[in-house]
Short mmCIF file of C-alpha atoms and ligand atoms in Angstrom, two decimals:
data_model
loop_
_atom_site.label_atom_id
_atom_site.label_comp_id
_atom_site.label_asym_id
_atom_site.label_seq_id
_atom_site.Cartn_x
_atom_site.Cartn_y
_atom_site.Cartn_z
CA MET A 198 -10.75 -18.67 9.68
CA THR A 199 -12.37 -18.41 6.04
CA ASN A 200 -10.55 -16.24 3.54
CA ALA A 201 -13.25 -13.22 2.08
CA ILE A 202 -11.15 -13.29 -1.23
CA VAL A 203 -9.30 -16.34 -3.15
CA ALA A 204 -7.78 -16.04 -6.38
CA GLU A 205 -5.53 -18.40 -8.28
CA GLY A 206 -3.25 -18.42 -11.14
CA LEU A 207 -4.84 -14.68 -12.50
CA VAL A 208 -3.13 -14.06 -16.16
CA LYS A 209 -4.36 -10.69 -17.46
CA ARG A 210 -2.65 -9.77 -21.32
CA TYR A 211 -2.76 -6.61 -22.74
CA GLY A 212 -0.96 -7.49 -26.32
CA SER A 213 2.40 -8.35 -25.41
CA THR A 214 2.50 -7.36 -22.27
CA VAL A 215 1.70 -9.83 -19.39
CA ALA A 216 0.17 -7.62 -16.59
CA LEU A 217 -0.67 -10.61 -14.71
CA ASP A 218 1.27 -13.88 -14.92
CA GLY A 219 -0.36 -16.35 -12.65
CA VAL A 220 -1.00 -14.40 -9.48
CA ASP A 221 -2.69 -16.29 -6.30
CA LEU A 222 -3.58 -14.80 -3.42
CA ALA A 223 -6.29 -15.21 -0.53
CA VAL A 224 -7.16 -12.43 1.87
CA ARG A 225 -8.39 -13.59 5.59
CA THR A 226 -12.34 -12.19 6.36
CA GLY A 227 -11.51 -9.34 8.33
CA SER A 228 -7.94 -9.05 7.59
CA VAL A 229 -5.74 -6.58 5.55
CA LEU A 230 -3.87 -7.76 2.89
CA GLY A 231 -1.10 -5.40 1.46
CA VAL A 232 0.02 -6.37 -2.23
CA LEU A 233 3.17 -4.12 -2.66
CA GLY A 234 4.92 -3.77 -6.07
CA PRO A 235 6.39 -1.34 -7.77
CA ASN A 236 5.30 0.80 -10.99
CA GLY A 237 3.87 -1.45 -13.43
CA ALA A 238 3.96 -4.51 -11.50
CA GLY A 239 -0.04 -5.84 -11.91
CA LYS A 240 -1.35 -4.02 -8.50
CA THR A 241 -4.16 -2.24 -10.66
CA THR A 242 -4.61 -5.27 -12.71
CA ALA A 243 -5.15 -7.37 -10.05
CA VAL A 244 -7.53 -4.98 -7.87
CA ARG A 245 -9.58 -4.18 -11.15
CA ILE A 246 -10.19 -7.82 -11.72
CA LEU A 247 -10.77 -8.60 -8.02
CA ALA A 248 -13.48 -5.90 -8.17
CA THR A 249 -15.02 -7.73 -11.29
CA LEU A 250 -13.88 -4.53 -13.60
CA LEU A 251 -12.12 -6.41 -15.78
CA ARG A 252 -11.63 -10.29 -16.78
CA PRO A 253 -8.74 -12.51 -16.31
CA ASP A 254 -7.27 -14.09 -19.54
CA ALA A 255 -6.94 -17.34 -17.07
CA GLY A 256 -7.80 -18.28 -13.58
CA ARG A 257 -10.04 -17.22 -10.95
CA ALA A 258 -10.97 -16.05 -8.29
CA THR A 259 -13.72 -15.66 -5.69
CA VAL A 260 -15.30 -13.00 -3.21
CA HIS A 261 -16.96 -14.63 -0.34
CA GLY A 262 -17.10 -17.96 -2.46
CA LEU A 263 -19.32 -15.51 -5.49
CA ASP A 264 -17.03 -16.05 -8.45
CA VAL A 265 -15.79 -12.54 -10.03
CA VAL A 266 -16.67 -13.55 -13.29
CA LYS A 267 -19.98 -15.55 -13.26
CA ASP A 268 -21.08 -13.59 -10.05
CA ALA A 269 -19.93 -10.05 -11.04
CA HIS A 270 -23.05 -8.71 -10.20
CA ARG A 271 -23.54 -9.65 -6.76
CA VAL A 272 -19.74 -9.48 -5.99
CA ARG A 273 -20.14 -5.71 -6.98
CA SER A 274 -23.18 -5.23 -4.35
CA LEU A 275 -20.39 -6.67 -1.76
CA VAL A 276 -17.27 -4.73 -2.18
CA GLY A 277 -16.13 -0.97 -2.00
CA LEU A 278 -13.38 -0.14 -4.38
CA THR A 279 -11.16 3.52 -4.19
CA GLY A 280 -9.36 3.87 -7.18
CA GLN A 281 -5.93 4.76 -7.73
CA TYR A 282 -7.49 7.88 -10.11
CA ALA A 283 -10.27 9.83 -8.15
CA SER A 284 -13.73 8.95 -9.08
CA VAL A 285 -15.30 11.70 -7.70
CA ASP A 286 -17.09 14.44 -9.57
CA GLU A 287 -15.00 17.22 -9.74
CA THR A 288 -17.50 20.05 -9.58
CA LEU A 289 -20.04 18.64 -7.46
CA THR A 290 -19.49 19.30 -3.51
CA GLY A 291 -18.85 16.67 -0.69
CA THR A 292 -22.55 16.00 0.17
CA GLU A 293 -23.81 15.89 -3.64
CA ASN A 294 -21.05 13.45 -4.31
CA LEU A 295 -21.90 11.45 -1.59
CA LEU A 296 -25.83 11.77 -1.88
CA MET A 297 -25.28 11.12 -5.49
CA ILE A 298 -24.01 7.41 -4.96
CA GLY A 299 -26.66 6.78 -2.18
CA ARG A 300 -29.69 7.38 -4.39
CA LEU A 301 -27.68 5.11 -7.20
CA ILE A 302 -27.36 2.26 -5.01
CA GLY A 303 -30.70 2.52 -4.17
CA MET A 304 -31.00 4.24 -0.77
CA SER A 305 -33.77 6.76 0.22
CA ARG A 306 -33.26 10.43 0.05
CA LYS A 307 -33.38 10.56 3.65
CA ASP A 308 -31.24 7.82 3.93
CA ALA A 309 -28.28 8.93 1.76
CA ARG A 310 -28.43 12.58 3.26
CA ALA A 311 -27.80 11.06 6.93
CA ARG A 312 -25.11 8.49 5.40
CA ALA A 313 -23.38 11.93 3.56
CA ALA A 314 -23.65 13.65 6.73
CA ARG A 315 -22.26 10.60 8.99
CA LEU A 316 -19.07 9.60 6.06
CA LEU A 317 -18.09 13.68 6.09
CA ALA A 318 -17.86 13.89 9.66
CA ASP A 319 -16.53 10.86 10.04
CA PHE A 320 -13.41 11.88 7.79
CA SER A 321 -13.13 15.40 9.07
CA LEU A 322 -15.09 17.09 5.45
CA SER A 323 -17.64 18.51 7.30
CA ASP A 324 -16.44 22.29 7.01
CA ALA A 325 -15.64 21.41 3.50
CA ALA A 326 -19.06 19.79 3.23
CA GLU A 327 -20.55 22.40 1.07
CA ARG A 328 -17.50 23.28 -1.23
CA ALA A 329 -16.90 21.58 -4.76
CA ALA A 330 -14.42 18.98 -4.85
CA LYS A 331 -12.05 20.51 -7.21
CA THR A 332 -11.30 22.81 -4.19
CA TYR A 333 -10.64 20.21 -1.96
CA SER A 334 -6.55 19.55 -1.17
CA GLY A 335 -5.08 15.77 -2.08
CA GLY A 336 -5.51 14.48 1.26
CA MET A 337 -9.18 15.48 1.51
CA ARG A 338 -9.68 14.12 -2.13
CA ARG A 339 -8.76 11.10 -1.13
CA ARG A 340 -10.81 11.10 1.96
CA LEU A 341 -14.10 11.94 -0.17
CA ASP A 342 -13.50 8.87 -2.55
CA LEU A 343 -12.60 6.49 0.13
CA ALA A 344 -16.07 7.94 1.51
CA ALA A 345 -17.77 7.45 -1.50
CA SER A 346 -16.41 3.69 -1.85
CA LEU A 347 -18.36 3.35 1.70
CA VAL A 348 -21.57 4.60 1.21
CA GLY A 349 -22.97 1.36 0.86
CA ARG A 350 -21.58 -0.04 4.12
CA PRO A 351 -18.95 -2.23 2.23
CA ARG A 352 -17.60 -5.42 4.41
CA LEU A 353 -14.69 -5.63 1.65
CA LEU A 354 -12.93 -2.75 0.76
CA TYR A 355 -10.16 -2.33 -2.28
CA LEU A 356 -7.86 0.22 -1.43
CA ASP A 357 -5.20 1.10 -4.64
CA GLU A 358 -2.48 3.08 -3.44
CA PRO A 359 -4.64 5.21 -1.02
CA THR A 360 -1.77 7.51 0.02
CA THR A 361 0.19 7.56 -3.19
CA GLY A 362 1.03 11.51 -3.39
CA LEU A 363 -0.34 12.02 -0.35
CA ASP A 364 2.27 14.40 2.56
CA PRO A 365 3.28 12.67 5.62
CA ARG A 366 0.48 14.10 7.83
CA ALA A 367 -2.46 13.17 5.63
CA ARG A 368 -0.82 9.65 4.89
CA ILE A 369 -1.24 8.96 8.85
CA GLU A 370 -4.80 10.22 9.04
CA MET A 371 -5.49 7.74 6.28
CA TRP A 372 -3.72 4.85 7.76
CA GLU A 373 -6.00 5.54 10.89
CA ILE A 374 -8.80 5.86 8.61
CA VAL A 375 -8.66 2.57 7.64
CA ARG A 376 -7.77 1.03 10.96
CA THR A 377 -11.03 2.10 12.14
CA LEU A 378 -12.84 0.67 9.25
CA VAL A 379 -10.54 -2.99 10.04
CA ALA A 380 -11.54 -2.65 13.99
CA ASP A 381 -15.13 -1.99 12.55
CA GLY A 382 -14.92 -5.68 10.98
CA VAL A 383 -14.15 -4.33 7.55
CA THR A 384 -11.55 -6.87 5.20
CA VAL A 385 -9.18 -4.81 3.24
CA LEU A 386 -6.86 -5.60 0.25
CA LEU A 387 -4.40 -2.46 -0.01
CA THR A 388 -2.07 -1.57 -2.71
CA THR A 389 0.96 0.07 -1.87
CA GLN A 390 3.99 1.17 -3.15
CA TYR A 391 5.44 1.52 0.49
CA LEU A 392 7.28 -1.03 2.81
CA ASP A 393 6.52 1.06 5.56
CA GLU A 394 2.80 1.82 4.28
CA ALA A 395 2.29 -2.48 4.33
CA ASP A 396 4.11 -2.76 7.57
CA GLN A 397 1.73 -0.31 9.10
CA LEU A 398 -1.51 -1.48 7.83
CA ALA A 399 -0.82 -5.28 6.49
CA ASP A 400 -1.67 -8.68 8.53
CA GLU A 401 0.20 -10.19 5.52
CA ILE A 402 1.65 -9.05 2.26
CA VAL A 403 2.29 -10.13 -0.84
CA VAL A 404 4.97 -8.73 -3.36
CA ILE A 405 4.64 -8.76 -6.61
CA ASP A 406 7.13 -7.52 -9.81
CA HIS A 407 5.95 -8.24 -13.60
CA GLY A 408 2.65 -9.87 -12.95
CA LYS A 409 4.28 -12.45 -10.48
CA VAL A 410 4.49 -12.67 -6.44
CA ILE A 411 7.92 -12.97 -5.77
CA ALA A 412 7.27 -13.32 -1.65
CA GLY A 413 4.64 -13.23 0.85
CA GLY A 414 4.15 -13.03 4.75
CA THR A 415 3.60 -11.43 8.06
CA PRO A 416 4.96 -8.22 7.86
CA ALA A 417 7.50 -9.22 10.40
CA GLU A 418 8.58 -12.50 8.20
CA LEU A 419 8.71 -10.76 5.21
CA LYS A 420 11.24 -7.83 7.30
CA SER A 421 13.14 -10.92 8.56
CA ARG A 422 14.16 -11.96 5.01
CA THR A 423 14.61 -8.65 3.49
CA GLY A 424 16.00 -6.60 6.13
CA ALA A 425 13.76 -3.87 6.20
CA GLN A 426 15.19 -1.44 7.83
CA THR A 427 18.50 0.52 6.36
CA LEU A 428 21.40 1.43 9.13
CA ALA A 429 23.78 3.97 7.67
CA VAL A 430 26.91 5.26 9.63
CA ARG A 431 29.01 8.21 8.70
CA PRO A 432 32.43 8.34 10.46
CA VAL A 433 33.63 11.89 11.61
CA ASP A 434 37.29 10.83 10.45
CA PRO A 435 36.49 9.16 6.87
CA ARG A 436 40.16 7.40 8.14
CA ASP A 437 37.76 4.94 10.18
CA LEU A 438 35.62 3.82 7.49
CA PRO A 439 37.45 0.47 7.14
CA ILE A 440 36.91 -0.27 11.16
CA VAL A 441 33.30 1.23 10.57
CA LEU A 442 32.79 -1.37 7.85
CA SER A 443 34.12 -4.20 9.42
CA VAL A 444 32.04 -3.33 12.71
CA VAL A 445 28.42 -2.60 10.18
CA GLY A 446 29.46 -5.95 8.33
CA GLU A 447 29.75 -7.93 11.51
CA VAL A 448 26.85 -6.92 13.63
CA THR A 449 24.42 -7.13 10.57
CA ARG A 450 26.25 -9.95 8.75
CA SER A 451 25.94 -8.56 5.49
CA THR A 452 28.53 -6.82 3.20
CA PRO A 453 27.76 -3.17 3.35
CA GLU A 454 28.12 -0.60 0.56
CA VAL A 455 29.82 2.41 0.77
CA ASP A 456 28.37 5.87 -0.55
CA ASP A 457 30.14 9.30 0.04
CA ASN A 458 31.65 8.11 3.11
CA VAL A 459 28.68 6.63 4.86
CA VAL A 460 28.16 2.68 5.22
CA ILE A 461 25.06 1.57 4.87
CA ALA A 462 23.77 -1.86 5.63
CA GLN A 463 20.61 -3.74 5.87
CA VAL A 464 19.33 -5.00 9.08
CA THR A 465 16.94 -7.33 9.75
CA GLU A 466 17.08 -6.73 13.92
CA ALA A 467 16.50 -3.64 16.04
CA ALA A 468 19.37 -4.74 18.49
CA ALA A 469 21.83 -4.23 15.26
CA LEU A 470 22.03 -0.45 16.22
CA PRO A 471 22.69 -0.48 19.79
CA ALA A 472 25.17 -3.20 19.17
CA VAL A 473 27.02 -0.98 16.23
CA VAL A 474 26.88 1.97 18.74
CA ARG A 475 28.56 0.09 21.57
CA ARG A 476 31.09 -1.67 18.87
CA LEU A 477 32.00 1.73 18.05
CA ASP A 478 32.43 3.38 20.96
CA ASP A 479 34.61 0.39 22.15
CA ALA A 480 36.75 1.37 19.12
CA GLU A 481 36.89 5.01 19.95
CA VAL A 482 35.27 5.97 16.51
CA GLU A 483 33.43 9.65 16.31
CA VAL A 484 30.49 9.24 14.30
CA ALA A 485 28.78 12.42 12.63
CA GLU A 486 25.70 10.60 11.59
CA LEU A 487 23.94 7.43 12.57
CA THR A 488 20.62 6.61 11.60
CA LEU A 489 18.29 3.86 11.16
CA ARG A 490 15.30 4.00 8.40
CA THR A 491 13.17 1.76 6.55
CA SER A 492 13.95 0.36 3.58
CA THR A 493 13.31 1.88 0.11
CA MET A 494 11.15 -0.45 -2.08
CA ASP A 495 14.44 -0.37 -4.07
CA GLU A 496 16.16 -1.96 -1.60
CA VAL A 497 13.53 -4.68 -0.91
CA PHE A 498 13.51 -5.89 -4.29
CA LEU A 499 17.28 -5.88 -4.54
CA SER A 500 17.15 -8.32 -1.65
CA LEU A 501 14.41 -10.21 -2.79
CA THR A 502 15.23 -10.40 -6.53
CA GLY A 503 18.61 -9.63 -7.20
CA HIS A 504 17.51 -6.89 -8.95
CA ARG A 505 16.74 -3.32 -8.41
CA ALA A 506 12.89 -2.38 -9.42
CA GLU A 507 12.32 -0.99 -12.49
CA LEU A 508 10.62 1.82 -13.51
CA THR A 509 8.27 1.55 -16.37
CA PRO A 510 6.83 4.60 -17.35
CA GLU A 511 3.07 5.27 -15.65
CA VAL A 512 0.04 3.78 -17.51
CA ALA A 513 -2.69 6.97 -17.94
CA ALA A 514 -5.49 6.81 -16.26
CA PRO A 515 -8.22 4.96 -18.69
N1 LIG B 161 -5.26 -1.18 -20.31
C1 LIG B 161 -4.14 -1.45 -20.69
N2 LIG B 161 -3.81 -1.21 -22.06
C2 LIG B 161 -2.20 -2.00 -22.23
N3 LIG B 161 -1.46 -2.30 -21.12
C3 LIG B 161 -1.68 -2.04 -19.83
C4 LIG B 161 -3.18 -1.45 -19.66
N4 LIG B 161 -3.35 -1.59 -18.27
C5 LIG B 161 -2.25 -1.59 -17.55
N5 LIG B 161 -1.44 -2.06 -18.75
C6 LIG B 161 0.13 -2.81 -17.98
O1 LIG B 161 0.14 -3.57 -17.67
C7 LIG B 161 0.70 -4.11 -16.54
C8 LIG B 161 0.24 -3.74 -15.29
O2 LIG B 161 0.15 -2.24 -15.14
P1 LIG B 161 -0.80 -2.14 -13.77
O3 LIG B 161 -1.71 -0.74 -13.55
O4 LIG B 161 -1.69 -3.62 -13.16
O5 LIG B 161 0.23 -2.17 -12.50
P2 LIG B 161 0.40 -1.50 -11.22
O6 LIG B 161 1.05 -2.42 -10.56
O7 LIG B 161 -1.24 -0.63 -10.83
O8 LIG B 161 1.31 0.19 -11.44
P3 LIG B 161 1.20 1.66 -10.48
O9 LIG B 161 2.46 1.21 -9.37
O10 LIG B 161 1.94 2.28 -11.85
O11 LIG B 161 -0.29 1.61 -10.77
C9 LIG B 161 2.26 -2.55 -17.13
O12 LIG B 161 3.12 -2.68 -17.59
C10 LIG B 161 0.94 -1.75 -17.79
O13 LIG B 161 1.66 -0.87 -18.40
MG1 LIG B 162 -1.52 0.48 -10.31
#
């Protein structure tokens, strides 16, 4: 397997802020790498360097063997980028946006028109094709943004937080689109703040925090290390809390927390849930609530780093 992207020791500083502090990563051709990290971790900075929009202060990166600094022009012809901040022209229609890009990258008017129509159809935007983009919903905007990055049929696609701010249904639609692209052989580097998104789409994940890679592996490896699921049990009778605490602690081999009469623990194996149900049933403990949900970014961070993901103020769009 060859790597489509290789980055070694990427460093980027903004004054006294170290946005990237020696990031290494590799993306196998035809695979999806998920770059997972909280606000300010350095995700957009890394993507912008790999897309040749920003020069690293140190380190190097190649895309299909081409250096992102020295061969920036050729790299740019290989990659499509869907930025965190919408890049479509609001006043133009969906068709006009895609046509303009097609013409900019040198397609004939006829080819550009055909490509625009095809992408709009693929992304369920045909009905809105002749409306100004400013009338689109958030999900439609993201789909148009993604379509815009695909006009030139890139073999490599960067998606910077493609679903942040979308409702659950629009997120799932976006995931379906990404899966279709991957099935067509497109290599994808995707940044996200959501563990479940990385889990759904990525073949491998790197977790970054404060500009450093702090963990990496397949979603399964990462989940087994961090406890990607959170179990919550609320007994009907609060006097049963001690027994629930001991059952959950034993089954999950962890020290659960108690919050407002709910016992909460990180779970690494799916089998934990039936085991807890059985043991509580044996002990004749009635439960009012018993849930297993995907851990939040914060919980993953806590288990990887021992500290919660610090919230840094969002950087304004350039
Ligand atoms: N142009 C800039 N000037 C100064 N500081 C910057 C600039 N761009 C990014 N930074 C800083 O670099 C760090 C990394 O920012 P970056 O945008 O890469 O994070 P991110 O992981 O994409 O975060 P988010 O999830 O909020 O998009 C942050 O501390 C940010 O404040
Ligand atoms: Mg960002």
